Tab-separated table of C-alpha atoms in Angstrom:
chain	number	residue	atom	x	y	z
A	1	MET	CA	-8.790	-30.867	3.328
A	2	ARG	CA	-7.689	-33.912	4.145
A	3	TYR	CA	-3.930	-34.418	6.118
A	4	CYS	CA	-2.073	-37.270	4.604
A	5	CYS	CA	1.703	-38.383	6.184
A	6	ILE	CA	3.564	-39.186	2.709
A	7	ARG	CA	7.193	-39.207	4.428
A	8	GLY	CA	7.056	-42.779	3.849
A	9	PHE	CA	5.600	-42.819	0.067
A	10	LEU	CA	8.026	-39.976	-0.851
A	11	ASP	CA	11.016	-41.895	0.160
A	12	ASN	CA	10.522	-45.462	-0.180
A	13	GLY	CA	7.357	-45.850	-2.270
A	14	GLU	CA	5.362	-47.231	1.077
A	15	PRO	CA	1.515	-46.536	1.536
A	16	ARG	CA	0.783	-43.643	3.212
A	17	CYS	CA	0.968	-44.421	6.999
A	18	ILE	CA	-2.011	-42.087	8.307
A	19	GLY	CA	-4.448	-39.441	7.222
A	20	PHE	CA	-7.585	-37.583	8.741
A	21	GLY	CA	-9.682	-35.226	7.949
A	22	GLY	CA	-8.711	-31.584	8.287
A	23	ILE	CA	-11.672	-29.457	9.136
A	24	THR	CA	-12.137	-29.323	12.870
A	25	LEU	CA	-7.855	-28.993	12.721
A	26	ASP	CA	-8.272	-26.119	10.397
A	27	GLU	CA	-11.051	-24.450	12.694
A	28	ALA	CA	-9.075	-24.922	15.603
A	29	ILE	CA	-6.118	-23.519	14.291
A	30	GLY	CA	-7.787	-20.650	12.803
A	31	ARG	CA	-9.324	-19.637	16.130
A	32	GLU	CA	-5.972	-20.223	17.545
A	33	VAL	CA	-4.260	-17.881	15.144
A	34	LEU	CA	-7.127	-15.576	15.346
A	35	ARG	CA	-6.768	-15.220	19.475
A	36	VAL	CA	-3.219	-14.483	19.094
A	37	VAL	CA	-2.726	-12.084	16.406
A	38	GLN	CA	-6.430	-10.309	17.136
A	39	PRO	CA	-4.896	-7.837	19.589
A	40	ALA	CA	-1.858	-6.881	17.497
A	41	ALA	CA	-4.105	-6.475	14.462
A	42	ILE	CA	-6.145	-4.487	16.382
A	43	GLU	CA	-3.476	-2.160	17.426
A	44	ALA	CA	-1.938	-2.227	13.745
A	45	SER	CA	-5.356	-1.158	12.297
A	46	MET	CA	-5.394	2.006	15.242
A	47	LEU	CA	-1.890	2.756	14.235
A	48	ALA	CA	-2.824	2.712	10.387
A	49	HIS	CA	-5.954	5.274	11.150
A	50	GLU	CA	-3.813	7.681	13.459
A	51	GLU	CA	-1.033	7.713	10.363
A	52	ARG	CA	-3.904	8.280	7.844
A	53	VAL	CA	-5.049	11.147	9.644
A	54	ARG	CA	-1.713	12.618	9.883
A	55	GLN	CA	-1.341	12.519	6.338
A	56	LYS	CA	-4.491	14.063	5.524
A	57	ASP	CA	-3.655	16.740	8.084
A	58	ASP	CA	-0.520	17.311	6.486
A	59	VAL	CA	-2.019	17.827	3.217
A	60	LEU	CA	-4.652	19.965	4.624
A	61	GLU	CA	-1.986	22.290	6.202
A	62	ALA	CA	-0.217	22.275	2.702
A	63	LEU	CA	-2.811	23.443	0.562
A	64	GLU	CA	-3.549	25.993	3.094
A	65	ARG	CA	0.269	27.612	2.955
A	66	ASP	CA	-0.469	27.247	-0.761
A	67	TRP	CA	-3.880	29.067	-0.782
A	68	GLN	CA	-2.280	31.747	1.573
A	69	ALA	CA	0.885	32.137	-0.672
A	70	ALA	CA	-1.401	32.709	-3.512
A	71	SER	CA	-3.707	34.995	-1.989
A	72	TYR	CA	-0.727	37.210	-0.631
A	73	ALA	CA	0.850	36.764	-4.499
A	74	ALA	CA	-2.754	38.417	-5.657
A	75	ARG	CA	-2.668	40.926	-3.067
A	76	SER	CA	0.937	42.101	-3.903
A	77	SER	CA	0.273	42.414	-7.704
């Protein structure tokens, strides 16, 4: 990736005024973004896991109730 200032070119057809390689910049920005969002990402991941476990528990409880109702109905017949 290469970053170039093209404002003058876009506005007035002037030559590009500055340009530089972006690998070092991209890596530095990536590291900084990860440093900032990582704690929130870990927390979000844990919350999502807990919610998924709750959903599975809800499904298992519903299946258990259905099974009990079917068993009761079969015994009552």
